[in-house]
Short mmCIF file of C-alpha atoms and ligand atoms in Angstrom, two decimals:
data_model
loop_
_atom_site.label_atom_id
_atom_site.label_comp_id
_atom_site.label_asym_id
_atom_site.label_seq_id
_atom_site.Cartn_x
_atom_site.Cartn_y
_atom_site.Cartn_z
CA MET A 1 53.59 95.45 95.75
CA PHE A 2 55.20 92.94 98.08
CA GLU A 3 53.01 91.08 100.58
CA THR A 4 51.19 93.33 103.05
CA ASN A 5 53.25 92.04 105.99
CA THR A 6 56.45 93.34 104.41
CA TYR A 7 55.23 96.94 104.76
CA ILE A 8 53.72 96.37 108.21
CA GLU A 9 56.99 94.91 109.47
CA ARG A 10 59.11 97.67 107.94
CA ARG A 11 56.99 100.36 109.62
CA HIS A 12 56.97 98.40 112.87
CA ARG A 13 60.75 98.39 112.97
CA LEU A 14 60.88 102.07 112.08
CA LYS A 15 58.56 102.90 114.99
CA LYS A 16 60.68 100.83 117.34
CA ASP A 17 63.85 102.58 116.19
CA LEU A 18 62.44 106.11 116.54
CA GLN A 19 60.52 105.37 119.76
CA SER A 20 58.33 108.48 119.84
CA GLY A 21 57.00 111.42 117.84
CA ILE A 22 55.46 111.77 114.42
CA ILE A 23 57.02 110.41 111.23
CA LEU A 24 56.09 112.34 108.12
CA PHE A 25 56.45 110.96 104.57
CA LEU A 26 55.75 112.96 101.43
CA GLY A 27 55.29 110.90 98.31
CA ASN A 28 56.19 112.41 94.95
CA ASP A 29 53.82 114.30 92.66
CA LEU A 30 53.55 114.33 88.92
CA SER A 31 55.95 116.99 87.75
CA PRO A 32 55.13 119.20 84.73
CA MET A 33 57.55 119.26 81.82
CA ASN A 34 56.37 122.28 79.82
CA TYR A 35 52.73 122.75 80.87
CA PRO A 36 50.80 121.26 83.76
CA ASP A 37 49.19 118.34 81.95
CA ASN A 38 52.38 117.30 80.14
CA THR A 39 54.32 115.61 82.89
CA TYR A 40 57.61 113.74 83.30
CA PRO A 41 57.12 110.00 83.82
CA PHE A 42 56.06 109.47 87.42
CA ARG A 43 58.63 108.06 89.84
CA GLN A 44 57.57 107.53 93.45
CA ASP A 45 59.95 108.47 96.24
CA SER A 46 61.98 105.38 97.16
CA SER A 47 61.52 105.58 100.95
CA PHE A 48 57.79 106.05 100.40
CA LEU A 49 57.82 102.92 98.24
CA TYR A 50 59.85 101.04 100.84
CA PHE A 51 57.57 101.71 103.81
CA TRP A 52 54.16 102.04 102.10
CA GLY A 53 54.57 100.33 98.72
CA ILE A 54 52.06 102.59 96.97
CA ASP A 55 53.23 103.70 93.55
CA LEU A 56 50.88 106.66 93.00
CA PRO A 57 51.39 110.42 92.83
CA GLY A 58 49.87 112.92 95.26
CA LEU A 59 50.16 110.94 98.50
CA ALA A 60 51.53 111.66 101.95
CA ALA A 61 51.62 109.45 105.01
CA LEU A 62 52.13 109.89 108.70
CA ILE A 63 52.92 107.60 111.59
CA ASP A 64 52.03 108.80 115.08
CA ILE A 65 54.20 106.50 117.16
CA ASP A 66 52.78 107.57 120.54
CA GLU A 67 49.13 107.18 119.53
CA ASN A 68 49.81 104.12 117.38
CA ARG A 69 48.22 105.56 114.23
CA GLU A 70 49.26 105.20 110.60
CA ILE A 71 47.42 107.42 108.13
CA LEU A 72 47.56 107.70 104.35
CA PHE A 73 46.60 111.08 102.87
CA GLY A 74 45.28 111.28 99.33
CA CYS A 75 42.09 111.35 97.29
CA ASP A 76 40.21 108.92 95.14
CA PRO A 77 40.06 110.02 91.50
CA THR A 78 36.83 111.83 90.62
CA LEU A 79 34.56 110.46 87.91
CA LEU A 80 35.62 113.38 85.69
CA GLU A 81 39.28 112.48 86.14
CA THR A 82 38.63 108.85 85.25
CA VAL A 83 37.09 110.06 81.97
CA TRP A 84 40.70 110.90 81.01
CA THR A 85 42.61 108.27 82.93
CA GLY A 86 40.24 105.30 82.95
CA PRO A 87 39.04 103.63 86.16
CA GLN A 88 41.58 103.61 89.01
CA PRO A 89 41.67 101.45 92.16
CA SER A 90 40.45 103.28 95.25
CA LEU A 91 42.67 104.51 98.06
CA ASP A 92 41.05 101.88 100.30
CA HIS A 93 42.33 99.20 97.95
CA TYR A 94 45.89 100.45 98.45
CA CYS A 95 45.40 100.87 102.22
CA LEU A 96 44.47 97.22 102.42
CA LYS A 97 47.52 96.16 100.44
CA SER A 98 49.79 98.27 102.60
CA GLY A 99 48.21 97.10 105.87
CA LEU A 100 46.66 100.46 106.79
CA LYS A 101 43.40 101.12 108.60
CA GLU A 102 43.18 104.89 108.26
CA SER A 103 43.13 107.24 105.29
CA ALA A 104 42.20 110.91 105.02
CA ALA A 105 41.90 113.75 102.51
CA PRO A 106 45.16 115.62 101.76
CA ASP A 107 44.10 118.78 103.66
CA GLN A 108 43.80 116.73 106.86
CA LEU A 109 47.58 116.39 106.96
CA GLU A 110 47.95 120.10 107.68
CA ILE A 111 45.48 119.81 110.54
CA GLU A 112 47.23 116.77 112.05
CA LEU A 113 50.57 118.56 111.90
CA LYS A 114 49.13 121.78 113.32
CA HIS A 115 47.95 119.85 116.40
CA ALA A 116 51.36 118.24 116.73
CA LEU A 117 53.12 121.61 116.50
CA GLU A 118 50.81 123.10 119.13
CA LYS A 119 51.89 120.35 121.51
CA SER A 120 55.57 120.83 120.49
CA ARG A 121 55.79 117.21 119.42
CA LYS A 122 58.79 115.92 117.50
CA ILE A 123 58.08 115.64 113.77
CA HIS A 124 60.58 113.48 111.92
CA PHE A 125 61.08 114.00 108.19
CA LEU A 126 63.72 113.06 105.63
CA PRO A 127 65.81 115.33 103.35
CA GLN A 128 63.70 116.63 100.46
CA TYR A 129 64.85 116.86 96.85
CA ARG A 130 61.69 117.75 94.89
CA PRO A 131 60.80 121.48 94.66
CA GLU A 132 57.07 120.65 95.00
CA ASN A 133 57.65 118.92 98.32
CA LEU A 134 60.05 121.57 99.61
CA ILE A 135 57.33 124.16 99.01
CA LYS A 136 54.74 122.09 100.92
CA PHE A 137 56.77 122.46 104.11
CA GLN A 138 55.90 126.16 104.19
CA THR A 139 52.22 125.35 104.76
CA LEU A 140 52.71 122.11 106.69
CA LEU A 141 55.34 123.16 109.19
CA GLY A 142 55.98 126.86 108.50
CA ILE A 143 59.50 126.19 107.15
CA ALA A 144 60.67 128.13 104.08
CA PRO A 145 61.80 125.81 101.22
CA SER A 146 65.47 126.77 101.42
CA PHE A 147 65.60 125.91 105.16
CA VAL A 148 63.69 122.60 105.10
CA ASN A 149 66.77 120.41 104.84
CA ASN A 150 68.30 122.09 107.91
CA PHE A 151 65.58 120.51 110.05
CA VAL A 152 65.66 116.88 108.88
CA SER A 153 65.62 114.11 111.46
CA LYS A 154 69.01 112.40 111.71
CA SER A 155 67.53 109.53 113.70
CA PHE A 156 64.94 108.99 110.94
CA ILE A 157 67.70 109.03 108.28
CA ARG A 158 69.77 106.52 110.27
CA ALA A 159 66.78 104.24 110.84
CA VAL A 160 65.90 104.24 107.12
CA VAL A 161 69.51 103.62 106.09
CA ALA A 162 69.78 100.75 108.59
CA GLN A 163 66.75 98.99 107.10
CA ARG A 164 67.19 99.75 103.42
CA SER A 165 70.88 98.79 103.43
CA ILE A 166 70.08 95.13 104.11
CA LYS A 167 68.27 93.61 101.17
CA SER A 168 65.81 90.77 101.75
CA ARG A 169 65.54 87.76 99.47
CA GLN A 170 62.55 89.30 97.71
CA GLU A 171 64.44 92.55 97.12
CA VAL A 172 67.39 90.65 95.64
CA GLU A 173 64.91 88.85 93.35
CA GLN A 174 63.68 92.23 92.14
CA ILE A 175 67.23 93.37 91.41
CA GLU A 176 67.90 90.16 89.53
CA SER A 177 64.73 90.60 87.48
CA ALA A 178 65.96 94.09 86.53
CA LEU A 179 69.28 92.51 85.60
CA GLU A 180 67.59 90.11 83.17
CA ILE A 181 66.49 92.99 80.95
CA THR A 182 69.75 94.83 81.56
CA SER A 183 71.70 91.84 80.35
CA GLU A 184 69.57 91.74 77.18
CA MET A 185 70.19 95.46 76.67
CA HIS A 186 73.95 95.00 76.90
CA ILE A 187 73.99 92.02 74.58
CA LEU A 188 71.85 93.91 72.06
CA ALA A 189 74.20 96.93 72.24
CA MET A 190 77.30 94.81 71.63
CA LYS A 191 75.73 92.96 68.74
CA ARG A 192 74.14 95.95 67.05
CA SER A 193 76.97 98.50 67.33
CA ARG A 194 79.07 98.87 64.23
CA PRO A 195 81.12 101.57 62.52
CA GLY A 196 79.10 104.31 60.85
CA ILE A 197 76.05 104.39 63.09
CA LEU A 198 75.10 106.91 65.76
CA GLU A 199 75.36 106.14 69.47
CA ARG A 200 71.75 107.19 69.89
CA GLU A 201 70.57 104.41 67.58
CA ILE A 202 71.82 101.90 70.13
CA VAL A 203 70.51 103.91 73.08
CA GLY A 204 67.09 104.00 71.44
CA ALA A 205 67.13 100.25 70.94
CA MET A 206 68.06 99.67 74.61
CA VAL A 207 65.38 102.06 75.90
CA GLY A 208 62.90 100.33 73.59
CA LEU A 209 63.80 96.98 75.08
CA ALA A 210 63.22 98.24 78.62
CA ASP A 211 60.01 99.97 77.54
CA SER A 212 58.64 96.92 75.81
CA SER A 213 59.25 94.96 79.02
CA GLY A 214 57.15 97.54 80.87
CA ILE A 215 60.02 98.96 82.87
CA ALA A 216 62.06 102.15 82.89
CA PRO A 217 65.79 102.87 82.77
CA SER A 218 67.17 103.21 86.30
CA TYR A 219 69.19 106.31 85.26
CA PRO A 220 70.00 108.14 82.02
CA PHE A 221 72.18 105.75 80.02
CA ILE A 222 75.83 106.56 79.49
CA PHE A 223 76.69 105.20 76.06
CA SER A 224 79.61 106.85 74.35
CA VAL A 225 82.82 106.49 72.47
CA ASP A 226 83.89 109.43 74.67
CA GLY A 227 84.09 107.16 77.70
CA GLN A 228 86.58 109.52 79.33
CA ILE A 229 83.60 111.82 80.06
CA LEU A 230 82.43 109.99 83.16
CA HIS A 231 78.72 110.84 83.10
CA ASN A 232 78.50 111.76 79.42
CA PRO A 233 74.82 112.59 78.76
CA HIS A 234 75.19 112.84 74.95
CA HIS A 235 74.68 110.11 72.39
CA LYS A 236 75.43 112.04 69.24
CA ASN A 237 78.74 110.58 68.05
CA ILE A 238 79.04 108.43 64.98
CA MET A 239 80.84 105.27 66.08
CA GLN A 240 83.99 104.60 64.11
CA THR A 241 86.34 101.68 63.51
CA GLY A 242 88.95 101.75 66.27
CA ASN A 243 86.56 103.28 68.85
CA ILE A 244 85.70 101.60 72.10
CA VAL A 245 82.32 102.33 73.67
CA ILE A 246 81.37 102.54 77.33
CA ASN A 247 77.85 101.26 77.90
CA ASP A 248 76.71 102.11 81.44
CA SER A 249 73.01 101.28 81.48
CA GLY A 250 70.51 99.65 83.78
CA ALA A 251 66.79 99.17 84.16
CA GLU A 252 64.37 99.15 87.08
CA SER A 253 62.33 96.12 88.09
CA HIS A 254 58.53 96.39 88.22
CA LEU A 255 58.82 97.37 91.89
CA HIS A 256 61.54 99.92 91.02
CA TYR A 257 64.68 98.09 92.14
CA ALA A 258 67.67 99.19 90.10
CA SER A 259 70.41 97.49 88.17
CA ASP A 260 73.60 99.24 87.07
CA ILE A 261 75.90 97.50 84.61
CA THR A 262 78.83 98.78 82.57
CA ARG A 263 80.57 97.04 79.74
CA THR A 264 83.16 98.42 77.33
CA PHE A 265 83.54 96.95 73.86
CA PRO A 266 85.16 97.67 70.49
CA VAL A 267 82.80 99.10 67.86
CA SER A 268 84.33 97.02 65.09
CA GLY A 269 84.37 93.81 67.15
CA LYS A 270 88.13 93.68 67.74
CA PHE A 271 90.18 95.52 70.38
CA THR A 272 93.46 97.07 69.24
CA GLN A 273 96.55 95.81 71.07
CA LYS A 274 96.66 98.97 73.19
CA GLN A 275 92.96 98.67 74.07
CA LYS A 276 93.33 95.01 74.91
CA GLU A 277 96.22 95.73 77.28
CA ILE A 278 94.38 98.46 79.18
CA TYR A 279 91.16 96.39 79.21
CA THR A 280 93.01 93.41 80.67
CA VAL A 281 94.52 95.55 83.44
CA LEU A 282 91.04 96.77 84.33
CA LEU A 283 89.31 93.41 84.08
CA ASN A 284 91.88 91.77 86.37
CA ALA A 285 91.44 94.58 88.89
CA GLN A 286 87.64 94.28 88.76
CA LEU A 287 87.73 90.48 89.23
CA LYS A 288 90.12 90.84 92.15
CA ALA A 289 87.89 93.49 93.73
CA ILE A 290 84.87 91.18 93.51
CA GLU A 291 86.92 88.35 95.07
CA ALA A 292 87.77 90.60 98.03
CA ILE A 293 84.13 91.32 98.90
CA ALA A 294 82.99 89.65 102.12
CA PRO A 295 81.28 90.62 105.36
CA GLY A 296 83.62 92.48 107.70
CA VAL A 297 85.71 93.94 104.87
CA GLU A 298 85.94 97.73 104.62
CA TYR A 299 84.95 98.75 101.10
CA ARG A 300 87.48 101.57 101.21
CA ASP A 301 90.22 98.93 101.53
CA VAL A 302 88.86 97.18 98.44
CA HIS A 303 88.83 100.54 96.63
CA ILE A 304 92.45 101.27 97.60
CA SER A 305 93.73 97.80 96.69
CA THR A 306 91.91 97.98 93.34
CA CYS A 307 93.56 101.34 92.64
CA SER A 308 96.95 99.76 93.48
CA GLN A 309 96.21 96.88 91.15
CA ILE A 310 95.36 99.32 88.35
CA ALA A 311 98.47 101.40 89.10
CA ALA A 312 100.63 98.24 88.94
CA GLY A 313 99.10 97.37 85.56
CA LEU A 314 99.67 100.89 84.26
CA LYS A 315 103.23 100.73 85.53
CA SER A 316 103.80 97.53 83.56
CA LEU A 317 102.65 99.43 80.45
CA GLY A 318 105.03 102.32 81.23
CA LEU A 319 102.31 104.83 82.10
CA MET A 320 103.07 104.95 85.82
CA LYS A 321 106.33 104.50 87.68
CA GLY A 322 107.77 104.33 91.19
CA ASP A 323 106.31 102.51 94.17
CA VAL A 324 102.70 101.59 93.39
CA ASN A 325 101.42 101.79 96.98
CA GLU A 326 103.11 105.14 97.53
CA ALA A 327 101.59 106.40 94.27
CA VAL A 328 98.10 105.38 95.37
CA ALA A 329 98.57 106.77 98.90
CA ALA A 330 99.57 110.09 97.31
CA GLY A 331 96.57 109.99 94.92
CA ALA A 332 98.52 109.78 91.63
CA HIS A 333 96.30 106.95 90.29
CA ALA A 334 93.32 109.33 90.30
CA LEU A 335 94.54 110.79 87.00
CA PHE A 336 93.33 107.51 85.48
CA MET A 337 90.56 106.57 87.95
CA PRO A 338 89.09 109.72 89.45
CA HIS A 339 85.97 108.04 90.88
CA GLY A 340 85.17 105.52 93.60
CA LEU A 341 84.97 101.75 93.23
CA GLY A 342 81.22 101.59 93.76
CA HIS A 343 78.07 102.43 95.65
CA MET A 344 75.10 100.81 97.35
CA MET A 345 72.23 99.87 95.03
CA GLY A 346 68.57 99.12 95.72
CA LEU A 347 65.45 101.17 95.11
CA ASP A 348 67.81 103.88 93.87
CA VAL A 349 70.73 103.22 91.62
CA HIS A 350 72.87 105.22 94.06
CA ASP A 351 70.86 103.86 96.94
CA MET A 352 69.54 106.48 99.38
CA GLU A 353 71.75 109.22 98.00
CA ASP A 354 68.88 111.64 98.71
CA LEU A 355 69.35 110.93 102.44
CA GLY A 356 73.01 111.96 102.34
CA GLU A 357 75.82 109.85 100.92
CA ASP A 358 77.82 109.96 104.14
CA TYR A 359 74.98 108.33 106.11
CA VAL A 360 74.88 105.50 103.57
CA GLY A 361 78.54 104.88 102.83
CA TYR A 362 80.43 106.17 105.88
CA THR A 363 80.27 105.97 109.68
CA ASP A 364 81.44 108.07 112.63
CA THR A 365 84.82 106.34 112.44
CA ILE A 366 85.15 105.71 108.69
CA ARG A 367 85.20 109.27 107.34
CA ARG A 368 85.35 110.55 103.78
CA SER A 369 88.82 111.27 102.41
CA ARG A 370 89.48 114.76 101.04
CA GLN A 371 91.91 113.49 98.42
CA PHE A 372 90.87 113.90 94.75
CA GLY A 373 89.69 110.49 93.55
CA THR A 374 89.12 108.75 96.89
CA ALA A 375 86.92 111.70 97.94
CA HIS A 376 84.42 110.48 95.32
CA LEU A 377 84.13 107.03 96.86
CA ARG A 378 80.42 106.68 97.70
CA LEU A 379 80.73 103.54 99.84
CA ALA A 380 83.63 103.09 102.26
CA ARG A 381 82.19 101.35 105.30
CA THR A 382 82.44 97.76 106.49
CA LEU A 383 80.37 95.37 104.38
CA GLU A 384 77.52 93.38 105.90
CA PRO A 385 75.47 90.43 104.62
CA GLY A 386 72.54 91.81 102.63
CA PHE A 387 74.37 94.78 101.12
CA VAL A 388 74.05 95.07 97.34
CA LEU A 389 76.75 97.20 95.80
CA THR A 390 78.43 97.97 92.52
CA VAL A 391 82.03 97.16 91.61
CA GLU A 392 82.97 99.54 88.83
CA PRO A 393 86.61 100.45 88.40
CA GLY A 394 87.59 102.44 85.32
CA ILE A 395 90.64 103.68 83.47
CA TYR A 396 90.30 106.98 81.62
CA PHE A 397 92.53 109.33 79.65
CA ILE A 398 90.99 112.74 80.27
CA PRO A 399 92.88 115.29 78.14
CA GLY A 400 91.96 118.33 80.28
CA LEU A 401 93.09 116.65 83.48
CA ILE A 402 96.27 115.29 81.91
CA ASP A 403 97.19 118.76 80.60
CA GLN A 404 96.52 120.42 83.95
CA TRP A 405 98.51 117.89 86.00
CA LYS A 406 101.36 117.89 83.48
CA ALA A 407 101.56 121.71 83.50
CA GLN A 408 101.65 121.61 87.30
CA GLY A 409 104.29 118.87 87.26
CA LYS A 410 101.97 116.90 89.53
CA PHE A 411 103.18 113.46 90.63
CA GLU A 412 105.99 113.47 88.03
CA ASN A 413 107.70 110.77 90.10
CA PHE A 414 104.71 108.44 89.59
CA ILE A 415 103.35 109.38 86.14
CA ASP A 416 105.11 109.19 82.77
CA TYR A 417 103.53 112.13 80.96
CA ASP A 418 105.52 111.46 77.74
CA LYS A 419 104.12 107.94 77.51
CA ILE A 420 100.60 109.23 78.18
CA GLU A 421 100.79 111.28 74.96
CA ASP A 422 100.53 107.96 73.06
CA TYR A 423 97.15 107.36 74.79
CA ARG A 424 95.73 110.88 74.52
CA ASP A 425 92.83 109.79 72.28
CA PHE A 426 92.24 106.47 74.03
CA GLY A 427 88.95 107.51 75.68
CA GLY A 428 87.95 105.53 78.72
CA ILE A 429 86.87 102.11 79.90
CA ARG A 430 84.79 100.90 82.85
CA ILE A 431 83.52 97.47 83.86
CA GLU A 432 80.71 97.24 86.41
CA ASP A 433 78.79 94.44 88.10
CA ASN A 434 76.24 94.31 90.90
CA VAL A 435 77.23 92.19 93.88
CA LEU A 436 75.36 90.82 96.90
CA VAL A 437 77.30 90.41 100.14
CA HIS A 438 76.25 87.26 102.00
CA ASP A 439 77.35 85.35 105.12
CA LYS A 440 80.01 83.39 103.30
CA GLY A 441 81.25 85.98 100.82
CA ARG A 442 79.63 87.44 97.76
CA ARG A 443 77.55 86.65 94.69
CA VAL A 444 77.60 88.53 91.41
CA LEU A 445 73.93 89.12 90.68
CA GLY A 446 72.13 88.32 87.45
CA VAL A 447 73.13 86.21 84.52
CA PRO A 448 76.80 86.67 83.53
CA ILE A 449 77.24 89.26 80.77
CA ALA A 450 80.18 88.96 78.34
CA LYS A 451 83.25 90.39 80.08
CA THR A 452 86.47 88.68 79.01
CA VAL A 453 88.24 90.03 75.91
CA GLU A 454 87.19 86.93 73.96
CA GLU A 455 83.53 87.06 75.11
CA VAL A 456 83.23 90.77 74.39
CA GLU A 457 84.87 90.46 70.96
CA ALA A 458 82.68 87.48 70.07
CA LEU A 459 79.46 89.41 70.76
CA SER A 460 80.51 92.75 69.38
CA SER A 461 81.73 91.30 66.14
CA GLN A 462 78.21 90.08 65.39
CA ASN A 463 75.98 92.39 63.40
CA LEU A 464 72.38 92.17 64.55
N1 LIG B 1 75.57 104.35 86.62
C1 LIG B 1 76.16 105.57 86.89
C2 LIG B 1 76.81 105.66 88.22
O1 LIG B 1 76.92 104.69 88.94
O2 LIG B 1 77.20 106.74 88.62
MN1 MN B 2 77.27 102.56 89.15
#
């Protein structure tokens, strides 16, 4: 946990922002995989971690702003439980660390909320994503699970987003500690990949590295020679000479701050000419995007100018044609880059996505585009010092999408479909870094990881 004052101050600001009413937090429970005692690894809810810091299942917490009370609900493990789990610190121990004076048994929460409902007091809660917690709302507030998220508190969401969007020095340190292991994972993957082995052999080695450092992956790794499948969950291909691999993998720090890095490299250690050309277009666009990051800059503008940069590069290779800016305004580039430039990152890899992406990445005046491609941009709003975000452009050749657009004659004035046939089996590439916005500009977080053609070839031609 951070120092006690961190949590006291975060809750203090939250109370000030919401002014009155009751603020309800449900922590996460252990979730069964195939029978009750065989559970998925525990992951605490990120807002619960942010405001209370306690990384244990089965907790809830409540702030009564008007009566100035903060209560943690949970139980101490029984002696019988500790026979199986070993001795555990008491709830009082955690209360002290979180700066709390009051704790109560879980069933007291229902009673507290019943009193509040009788007095028609405002009860603020956040959007829920775990079935176990959705079900609890039936007993706690009389709301059926499928209706819970219709009653969330928008002022609570906005207050949480306002605080969690600005990372403190200690939060940035956590992200950078996650990046240390992530960097090792990426270096290991480049060195160990070679023709004839399965993708999952490398994934296993990267997970093992995170595990042996006592930390977890921050999301399921994307590691595939089928990089054109954006969130490819499979690792079953045998890597072959001539393949390029996308490695999109990150780990969590001990306090659960994420990292999210993507590198693309040739399995055999040497890019083909075609791969090198596309890689260079992408790398230049990614470097330029990072350069453009500064407070006061709209991230949507950075997204659009990066897409134009990619379109210009693809035009120079004969894959696109016509006026580059017109092509991007029309959305033609999205055949090659159908996703957004990046997202906020913090306690979640897509930070606060559970609260609603539009609260995190958009404002009342900067609204989400409906155009395919730009519609998937997760972060569009004006950047502020303290934001940590990803910069992750990609170039993909997605056969299904190419065939559909070609059959529809879509954007024929901007796309050379005949030329694309030469790239049909290219796959996809993505390059991603994690960037802190600060007063004077930006800083790429973590130790630099091989990124130029020469650096990537030098590492991936080694055989660890
Ligand atoms: N790392 C996967 C993503 O950003 O969606
Ligand atoms: Mn990402």
